[in-house]
Amino acid sequence: MLNRQGRPTAAGAAGAEAHPTFTGNRALAQVEPLIFEIGHADVTGVDLDEPEAFEPRLGGLEREGAIGLPGLSEPEAMRHYVRLSQMNYGIDTGLFPLGSCTMKHNARLNERMARLPGFGDIHPLQPVSTVQGALDLMRELGRYLVTLTNMTAVALSPKAGAHGELCGMMAIKAAIEAKGEGATRNVVLVPDSAHGTNPATAALIGFKVRPVPAREDGWVHVDDVTKLLGPDVAAIMLTNPNTCGLFENQVVEIARAIHDAGAYFYCDGANFNAIVGKARPGDLGVDAMHINLHKTFSTPHGGGGPGSGPVVLSARLAPFAPVPFVTIDGDSLQLVEHAADAPEAPFGRLTAFHGQMGMYVRALAYMLSHGSDGMRQASEDAVLNANYIRAGLSDLMSLPFGDKPCMHEVLFDDAWLKDTGVTTLDIAKAMIDEGYHPMTVYFPLVAHGAMLIEPTESESKASLDLFIATLRDLAIAATSGGDKTRFTGAPYHAPRRRLDETRAARNPILKWTPPTPLAEAAE
Ligand SMILES: Cc1ncc(COP(=O)(O)O)c(C=O)c1O
C-alpha cells in the first residue's frame, strides 16, 4: 500500500497482525520493560572502590540494607533509555502542533553554543571574576528582551512561564503595598479564556480572582473590563495574543482603563512569538510580562523542563524586580545576588542561583542568528502557517469565532463532530496513529471541545500540506457515517493504547511493587 507521497506505508508490513512475533517486538518497535523489571540489585555498570571506614553522623538512622536499585551493565542501560526515547514523540521526529505550547525547531547552532566550555562547564558558585563572559551574556539577553518589548527592566531568573507569572504578580503586589493599598486592592481580573496558571498565580499570592466573561467573538471587551473595575482591583492578567489565537483588538483601551483605575496590567506573554518584531508590549501599556524562552526563542521544552520565563517590567514596576541581577562596576560586571545587597528588591529571590544559564545561551544564539529582520519574519511565518492551516481545514472543521484571520495558532471547536459519535479526544488519538502528536485539546475552555493548532514557523509548506491532508482525511472519515472504531479505539499503533484517564485521575496507583528479587535485596 502506498501513502499520499507514493511511499510504501507501514501497513506495507501488510499482514502484521496475522504474523505476530514471538518476542512481541515489531522490528524496530521494541517492547521495553521497566528498568525495575530488567535490572538486578547485584549488577552494576561501574566499578567503585569500597568506601573507607567512616563514622556515621545520622544518629542511628542510617539505612542498614541495600536500597535495591536496579543495576544494568552500561550497554543494557544505554539500550534501555534509547529504546524508551524511541517510543516518544519529539520536535525532532515530526510536526508538533500543540497550541499555546509553541513547539518549534531547536536549532542545532543553539545547542552547540550552549555546550561551549565557557558556558557549559561553569558553576554557579564560581567567583564572579571568572564568569564575566556569562554575566555579559545575561546582560545582553536582558537588553534584547527589554528592547523587543520596550520595557524598562528584566528579571531573568524565573524558570517557566508560570514562575514568571508569579514573579510579575509579586512585583505588582509589592508595588501596591508600597503605595499603602495592600489591604484594599486584592482582586485580579482574569478572562475566561486565560490559561489556568493565571488564576492559580493570582490566588497563590492571596488575590481574589474576578473572571472577565467570554464573548462570542473571542475578544476581551473594554466595556466588560470597565464594569468590573473598582478601588479593590489590583491588576488584570490578560494574554495577548490570546489563547483563542486572536490579537486583543482593544488592548490599548483596556490598559488605559486599568491604569485609570489605579491597577496594573500583567500580560501573559506565552504567545509573544506571534508578535516579536511587530508589536512591543510596552507600547500597549503592559506593566509586567513573562516571556517563555522555551516557546518564543526556541529553547527546548525538555520533557517539562528546563523552561525559562524571564519577566520584563515597566518603569513603574522596575524598582520591584527580584534579585539576582547584573550590574556594571567600572570595567567588570557584578551579580547582585543577596536581598541584603538590594534592599529595594522587596521579595528577594525566586530561584536558587541565577536561573537557566543553558537556556539563556540558546535564546541569545537564536536572537543573534536571526537578527531583528529574521525574528520579525519568524513571527510573520508563524502567523502565515497557522492561517494556511485554517484555510485548509475551515470547510470541514468549525471555527468557534468565525472564519477570520488568526495569529500564530488556529482554534477549532467540536461543532463539526456533532452527532458523529466521535469526540475531540478521539480525533487526537487517531492523529497519534497517523504519526502526529495531537494538537492541544479542550483548551481554551471558552470553545467547546477545543482543538488548538499551532504549527510554528519551523514547518515547510510540504509539511503543512501533509498535515492538512491528514486532518482532512480524518475529518472526512469522522463525519461520513460508517465504522468509527478508527477513532473510538485509537491509538492502535502506539506503544501504549488508550489509557483510562478518568480512572488514572480518580484512582491513581502511585506505588510500584517491585518484583521479588529486588524486593528481597531491599530487605
Ligand atoms: C497562555 C499560557 N500561559 C502560561 C503558560 C505557562 O507557561 P509554562 O508552561 O512555561 O509554565 C502557558 C503554557 O503553556 C500558556 O500557554
Coordinates of C-alpha atoms in Angstrom, one line a residue, residues 65-507:
G65 CA 20.3 -2.9 54.0
A66 CA 20.7 -2.3 50.3
I67 CA 18.2 0.1 48.6
G68 CA 17.5 -2.4 45.9
L69 CA 18.1 -0.1 43.0
P70 CA 18.0 -1.9 39.7
G71 CA 21.5 -2.3 38.1
L72 CA 22.3 -2.8 34.5
S73 CA 25.6 -3.0 32.5
E74 CA 26.5 0.0 30.5
P75 CA 25.2 -1.3 27.1
E76 CA 22.0 -2.5 28.8
A77 CA 21.4 0.8 30.4
M78 CA 22.2 2.6 27.1
R79 CA 19.7 0.4 25.2
H80 CA 17.0 0.7 27.7
Y81 CA 17.0 4.5 27.6
V82 CA 17.5 4.7 23.8
R83 CA 14.6 2.4 23.3
L84 CA 12.4 4.4 25.6
S85 CA 13.4 7.5 23.7
Q86 CA 12.3 5.9 20.5
M87 CA 8.8 5.4 21.9
N88 CA 8.5 9.2 22.4
Y89 CA 7.4 11.9 20.0
G90 CA 9.5 15.0 19.8
I91 CA 10.0 18.0 17.7
D92 CA 12.9 16.2 16.0
T93 CA 10.5 13.4 15.0
G94 CA 7.7 15.4 13.4
L95 CA 5.3 18.4 13.4
F96 CA 4.2 19.1 16.9
P97 CA 1.0 21.1 16.6
L98 CA 0.4 21.7 20.4
G99 CA -1.4 25.1 20.5
S100 CA -0.2 27.6 23.1
C101 CA 3.0 25.5 23.6
T102 CA 5.0 26.6 20.6
M103 CA 7.0 23.5 19.8
K104 CA 9.3 25.0 17.3
H105 CA 12.6 23.6 15.9
N106 CA 15.5 23.8 18.4
A107 CA 18.3 24.9 16.1
R108 CA 21.5 22.9 16.5
L109 CA 23.6 26.0 16.5
N110 CA 22.0 27.0 19.8
E111 CA 22.8 23.6 21.2
R112 CA 26.4 24.0 20.1
M113 CA 26.7 27.4 21.7
A114 CA 25.3 26.1 25.0
R115 CA 27.9 23.4 25.1
L116 CA 30.9 25.7 24.6
P117 CA 33.1 25.0 27.7
G118 CA 32.9 28.7 28.8
F119 CA 29.1 28.3 29.2
G120 CA 28.5 24.6 29.6
D121 CA 31.2 23.9 32.2
I122 CA 30.8 26.8 34.6
H123 CA 29.4 26.5 38.1
P124 CA 27.0 29.0 39.8
L125 CA 29.3 29.2 42.8
Q126 CA 32.3 30.3 40.8
P127 CA 33.8 33.6 41.7
V128 CA 32.2 36.4 39.7
S129 CA 35.6 37.4 38.3
T130 CA 35.9 34.0 36.5
V131 CA 32.4 34.2 34.8
Q132 CA 32.5 37.7 33.3
G133 CA 31.5 36.3 29.8
A134 CA 28.5 34.5 31.2
L135 CA 27.3 37.6 33.1
D136 CA 27.8 39.6 29.9
L137 CA 25.7 37.2 28.1
M138 CA 22.9 37.5 30.7
R139 CA 23.1 41.3 30.4
E140 CA 23.0 41.1 26.6
L141 CA 20.0 38.8 26.7
G142 CA 18.2 41.1 29.1
R143 CA 19.0 44.0 26.8
Y144 CA 17.4 42.2 23.9
L145 CA 14.3 41.3 25.9
V146 CA 13.7 44.8 27.1
T147 CA 14.3 46.2 23.6
L148 CA 12.0 43.7 21.9
T149 CA 9.2 44.5 24.4
N150 CA 10.0 48.2 25.0
M151 CA 10.0 47.7 28.8
T152 CA 12.4 49.0 31.4
A153 CA 13.8 46.1 33.4
V154 CA 14.0 42.4 33.3
A155 CA 14.2 39.6 35.8
L156 CA 15.8 36.7 34.1
S157 CA 15.7 34.0 36.8
P158 CA 12.1 32.6 36.7
K159 CA 12.2 29.0 35.4
A160 CA 8.9 28.8 33.5
G161 CA 6.1 30.8 32.3
A162 CA 4.1 30.1 35.4
H163 CA 7.0 31.0 37.6
G164 CA 7.4 34.3 35.6
E165 CA 3.7 35.0 36.3
L166 CA 4.4 34.5 40.0
C167 CA 7.4 36.9 39.7
G168 CA 5.4 39.6 37.8
M169 CA 2.4 39.4 40.1
M170 CA 4.6 39.5 43.2
A171 CA 6.2 42.7 41.8
I172 CA 2.7 44.1 41.3
K173 CA 1.7 43.1 44.8
A174 CA 4.9 44.8 46.2
A175 CA 4.1 48.0 44.2
I176 CA 0.6 48.1 45.6
E177 CA 1.9 47.5 49.1
A178 CA 4.4 50.3 48.7
K179 CA 1.6 52.6 47.9
G180 CA -0.2 51.6 51.1
E181 CA -3.0 49.9 49.2
G182 CA -2.1 46.3 50.1
A183 CA -5.2 45.8 52.3
T184 CA -7.7 47.2 49.8
R185 CA -6.6 46.2 46.4
N186 CA -7.0 42.5 46.5
V187 CA -8.8 41.5 43.3
V188 CA -7.3 40.4 40.0
L189 CA -9.3 40.3 36.8
V190 CA -8.8 37.2 34.7
P191 CA -10.6 36.5 31.4
D192 CA -12.4 33.2 31.0
S193 CA -10.1 32.3 28.1
A194 CA -6.9 32.5 30.3
H195 CA -4.5 29.7 30.9
G196 CA -5.2 28.0 34.3
T197 CA -1.8 29.3 35.6
N198 CA -3.2 32.9 35.6
P199 CA -5.9 32.5 38.2
A200 CA -3.8 30.0 40.1
T201 CA -0.9 32.5 40.3
A202 CA -3.2 35.3 41.5
A203 CA -4.8 33.0 44.1
L204 CA -1.5 31.7 45.3
I205 CA -0.3 35.1 46.4
G206 CA -3.6 35.9 48.1
F207 CA -5.6 37.8 45.4
K208 CA -9.2 37.1 44.7
V209 CA -10.0 36.2 41.1
R210 CA -12.8 38.0 39.3
P211 CA -13.5 36.5 35.9
V212 CA -14.0 38.6 32.8
P213 CA -16.7 36.7 30.9
A214 CA -16.1 35.3 27.4
R215 CA -17.7 37.0 24.4
E216 CA -18.9 35.3 21.2
D217 CA -16.2 36.9 19.1
G218 CA -13.3 35.6 21.2
W219 CA -12.0 39.0 22.2
V220 CA -12.0 40.7 25.7
H221 CA -14.0 43.9 25.5
V222 CA -13.1 47.1 27.3
D223 CA -16.7 47.6 28.4
D224 CA -16.7 44.2 30.2
V225 CA -13.4 45.1 32.0
T226 CA -14.6 48.6 32.9
K227 CA -17.7 47.2 34.6
L228 CA -15.5 45.0 36.8
L229 CA -13.1 47.8 37.9
G230 CA -13.1 49.4 41.3
P231 CA -10.8 50.5 44.0
D232 CA -10.3 46.9 45.0
V233 CA -8.8 45.8 41.7
A234 CA -5.0 45.3 41.8
A235 CA -4.5 44.1 38.2
I236 CA -5.7 42.4 35.1
M237 CA -3.9 39.3 33.8
L238 CA -4.5 39.4 30.0
T239 CA -3.0 37.1 27.5
N240 CA -2.1 38.8 24.2
P241 CA -2.3 37.4 21.6
N242 CA -5.0 35.5 23.5
T243 CA -5.5 31.7 23.8
C244 CA -8.1 31.8 21.0
G245 CA -5.3 32.8 18.6
L246 CA -6.6 36.4 18.4
F247 CA -4.8 39.6 18.9
E248 CA -6.7 41.5 21.6
N249 CA -8.0 44.4 19.5
Q250 CA -9.0 46.6 22.4
V251 CA -5.8 46.0 24.4
V252 CA -4.8 49.7 24.4
E253 CA -8.2 50.8 25.7
I254 CA -8.1 48.0 28.3
A255 CA -4.7 49.1 29.5
R256 CA -5.9 52.7 29.8
A257 CA -8.9 51.7 31.8
I258 CA -6.8 49.6 34.1
H259 CA -4.3 52.3 34.7
D260 CA -7.1 54.9 35.2
A261 CA -8.4 52.7 38.0
G262 CA -5.0 52.6 39.7
A263 CA -4.4 49.0 38.8
Y264 CA -1.6 47.2 36.9
F265 CA -1.6 45.3 33.6
Y266 CA 0.0 41.9 33.7
C267 CA 0.3 40.4 30.2
D268 CA 0.7 36.7 29.8
G269 CA 3.4 36.7 27.1
A270 CA 3.2 33.0 26.3
N271 CA 2.2 33.9 22.8
F272 CA 4.8 36.6 22.3
N273 CA 6.2 34.5 19.4
A274 CA 3.4 35.8 17.2
I275 CA 4.3 39.5 17.5
V276 CA 8.1 39.7 18.1
G277 CA 9.4 42.5 15.8
K278 CA 5.8 43.5 15.0
A279 CA 4.4 45.0 18.2
R280 CA 6.0 45.9 21.6
P281 CA 4.0 45.2 24.7
G282 CA 5.4 48.3 26.4
D283 CA 3.7 50.3 23.7
L284 CA 0.4 48.6 24.5
G285 CA 0.5 49.7 28.2
V286 CA 1.8 46.4 29.7
D287 CA 3.4 46.7 33.2
A288 CA 4.8 43.1 33.5
M289 CA 5.0 40.2 31.1
H290 CA 6.7 36.9 31.2
I291 CA 8.4 35.5 28.1
N292 CA 8.6 31.7 27.8
L293 CA 12.1 31.4 26.3
H294 CA 11.2 27.8 25.5
K295 CA 8.4 29.0 23.3
T296 CA 9.3 32.3 21.7
F297 CA 13.1 31.9 21.5
S298 CA 13.2 28.2 20.6
T299 CA 14.9 26.8 23.6
P300 CA 13.9 23.1 24.2
H301 CA 10.9 22.3 26.4
G302 CA 12.7 19.2 27.5
G303 CA 10.0 17.0 29.0
G304 CA 8.6 19.5 31.3
G305 CA 11.8 21.4 31.8
P306 CA 14.2 23.2 31.8
G307 CA 11.9 26.1 31.0
S308 CA 12.9 29.7 31.4
G309 CA 10.4 32.5 31.9
P310 CA 12.1 35.9 32.2
V311 CA 9.8 38.8 33.2
V312 CA 10.0 42.2 31.7
L313 CA 8.8 45.2 33.8
S314 CA 7.6 48.7 33.1
A315 CA 9.3 51.7 34.7
R316 CA 6.5 51.7 37.3
L317 CA 7.4 48.1 38.4
A318 CA 11.2 48.1 37.7
P319 CA 12.1 49.0 41.3
F320 CA 10.3 45.9 42.4
A321 CA 12.4 43.3 40.4
P322 CA 13.8 40.4 42.4
V323 CA 17.5 39.5 42.8
P324 CA 19.7 38.4 41.1
F325 CA 20.6 41.0 38.5
V326 CA 23.8 42.0 36.8
T327 CA 25.3 45.5 37.3
I328 CA 28.5 47.2 36.0
D329 CA 31.2 48.2 38.4
G330 CA 33.9 50.1 36.5
D331 CA 35.2 47.6 33.9
S332 CA 33.7 44.5 35.5
L333 CA 30.3 43.0 35.8
Q334 CA 28.9 42.2 39.2
L335 CA 26.0 40.0 40.2
V336 CA 23.7 41.4 42.9
E337 CA 22.7 38.1 44.5
H338 CA 21.5 38.7 48.0
A339 CA 18.5 40.5 49.2
A340 CA 20.7 42.3 51.7
D341 CA 22.6 43.9 48.8
A342 CA 19.5 45.1 47.2
P343 CA 17.3 46.5 50.0
E344 CA 14.9 47.9 47.4
A345 CA 14.2 44.4 46.0
P346 CA 11.1 43.6 48.1
F347 CA 10.9 39.9 47.8
G348 CA 14.5 38.7 47.5
R349 CA 15.0 35.9 45.0
L350 CA 12.8 33.3 43.3
T351 CA 15.3 30.7 42.4
A352 CA 18.4 29.1 43.7
F353 CA 21.4 30.7 41.8
H354 CA 20.7 32.6 38.6
G355 CA 18.1 30.8 36.5
Q356 CA 18.6 28.6 33.5
M357 CA 22.0 29.6 32.1
G358 CA 21.9 27.0 29.3
M359 CA 18.6 28.4 28.1
Y360 CA 20.0 32.0 28.2
V361 CA 22.7 30.9 25.8
R362 CA 20.4 29.2 23.4
A363 CA 17.9 32.1 23.4
L364 CA 20.6 34.6 22.7
A365 CA 22.0 32.4 20.0
Y366 CA 18.5 32.2 18.4
M367 CA 18.2 36.0 18.5
L368 CA 21.7 36.7 17.1
S369 CA 21.4 34.1 14.4
H370 CA 18.0 35.5 13.3
G371 CA 18.7 39.2 13.7
S372 CA 15.9 41.7 14.0
D373 CA 14.6 41.0 10.5
G374 CA 14.8 37.3 11.0
M375 CA 12.8 37.4 14.2
R376 CA 10.2 39.6 12.6
Q377 CA 10.0 37.1 9.7
A378 CA 9.7 34.2 12.2
S379 CA 6.6 35.9 13.7
E380 CA 5.1 36.5 10.3
D381 CA 5.8 32.9 9.1
A382 CA 4.2 31.5 12.3
V383 CA 1.1 33.6 11.7
L384 CA 1.1 32.7 8.0
N385 CA 1.4 29.0 8.7
A386 CA -1.5 29.0 11.2
N387 CA -3.7 30.8 8.7
Y388 CA -2.7 28.3 6.0
I389 CA -4.0 25.5 8.2
R390 CA -7.1 27.5 9.0
A391 CA -7.8 28.0 5.3
G392 CA -7.0 24.3 4.5
L393 CA -9.5 23.0 7.1
S394 CA -12.2 25.6 7.6
D395 CA -14.6 23.9 5.1
L396 CA -14.5 20.7 7.2
M397 CA -13.9 21.8 10.8
S398 CA -15.7 24.5 12.7
L399 CA -14.2 27.8 13.9
P400 CA -15.9 29.0 17.1
F401 CA -15.3 32.7 16.5
G402 CA -15.9 32.8 12.8
D403 CA -13.6 32.3 9.8
K404 CA -11.4 35.3 10.5
P405 CA -7.6 35.6 10.4
C406 CA -5.8 34.2 13.4
M407 CA -2.4 34.9 14.8
H408 CA 0.1 32.0 15.4
E409 CA -2.5 29.4 16.3
V410 CA -5.9 28.4 15.0
L411 CA -8.7 27.3 17.3
F412 CA -11.4 24.8 16.1
D413 CA -14.2 23.5 18.2
D414 CA -16.2 20.3 18.0
A415 CA -19.4 21.6 16.5
W416 CA -18.4 19.8 13.2
L417 CA -18.4 16.5 15.1
K418 CA -22.0 16.9 16.3
D419 CA -23.9 13.6 16.1
T420 CA -20.9 11.7 14.7
G421 CA -20.2 9.7 17.9
V422 CA -16.6 11.0 17.6
T423 CA -15.1 13.4 20.1
T424 CA -12.2 15.8 20.2
L425 CA -10.3 13.3 22.2
D426 CA -10.9 10.6 19.6
I427 CA -9.5 12.8 16.8
A428 CA -6.5 13.5 19.0
K429 CA -5.9 9.8 19.5
A430 CA -6.4 9.0 15.8
M431 CA -3.7 11.6 15.0
I432 CA -1.3 9.5 17.1
D433 CA -1.9 6.5 14.8
E434 CA -1.2 8.8 11.8
G435 CA 2.2 9.6 13.3
Y436 CA 1.4 13.1 14.6
H437 CA 1.4 14.5 18.1
P438 CA -2.1 15.7 18.8
M439 CA -2.9 19.4 18.9
T440 CA -3.9 20.9 22.3
V441 CA -7.4 19.7 23.1
Y442 CA -10.1 21.0 25.4
F443 CA -8.2 24.3 25.9
P444 CA -9.1 27.1 26.0
L445 CA -12.3 26.3 27.9
V446 CA -14.3 29.0 26.1
A447 CA -14.5 26.8 22.9
H448 CA -16.5 23.6 23.3
G449 CA -14.2 20.5 22.6
A450 CA -11.4 22.9 21.6
M451 CA -8.7 21.9 19.2
L452 CA -5.9 24.4 19.2
I453 CA -3.3 24.0 16.5
E454 CA 0.0 25.9 16.4
P455 CA 2.3 24.8 13.6
T456 CA 5.0 27.4 14.2
E457 CA 7.3 28.9 11.6
S458 CA 9.5 25.8 11.5
E459 CA 7.3 23.9 9.2
S460 CA 7.7 23.9 5.4
K461 CA 4.8 24.1 3.0
A462 CA 5.2 20.4 2.2
S463 CA 5.0 19.5 5.9
L464 CA 1.9 21.7 6.4
D465 CA 0.3 20.2 3.2
L466 CA 0.7 16.7 4.5
F467 CA -0.6 17.7 7.9
I468 CA -3.7 19.3 6.4
A469 CA -4.3 16.4 4.1
T470 CA -4.1 14.0 7.1
L471 CA -6.6 16.1 9.1
R472 CA -8.9 16.3 6.1
D473 CA -8.8 12.5 5.7
L474 CA -9.6 12.1 9.4
A475 CA -12.3 14.8 9.3
I476 CA -14.0 13.1 6.3
A477 CA -13.8 9.7 7.9
A478 CA -15.3 11.1 11.2
T479 CA -18.2 12.8 9.5
S480 CA -19.1 10.4 6.8
G481 CA -21.0 7.8 8.7
G482 CA -19.9 4.2 9.0
D483 CA -17.5 2.5 11.3
K484 CA -16.0 4.9 13.9
T485 CA -13.7 2.4 15.7
R486 CA -10.7 4.0 13.9
F487 CA -11.4 6.9 16.2
T488 CA -13.0 5.5 19.3
G489 CA -10.4 2.8 19.8
A490 CA -7.4 4.8 18.8
P491 CA -4.5 4.7 19.2
Y492 CA -3.9 1.2 17.8
H493 CA -0.3 1.6 16.7
A494 CA 1.3 3.5 19.6
P495 CA 3.5 1.7 22.2
R496 CA 0.6 2.1 24.6
R497 CA -3.1 2.0 23.8
R498 CA -5.6 4.5 25.1
L499 CA -5.4 4.9 28.9
D500 CA -8.4 5.1 31.1
E501 CA -7.8 8.7 32.0
T502 CA -10.7 9.0 34.4
R503 CA -9.5 6.0 36.4
A504 CA -6.0 7.3 36.4
A505 CA -7.2 10.6 37.8
R506 CA -9.7 9.2 40.3
N507 CA -7.9 6.1 41.4

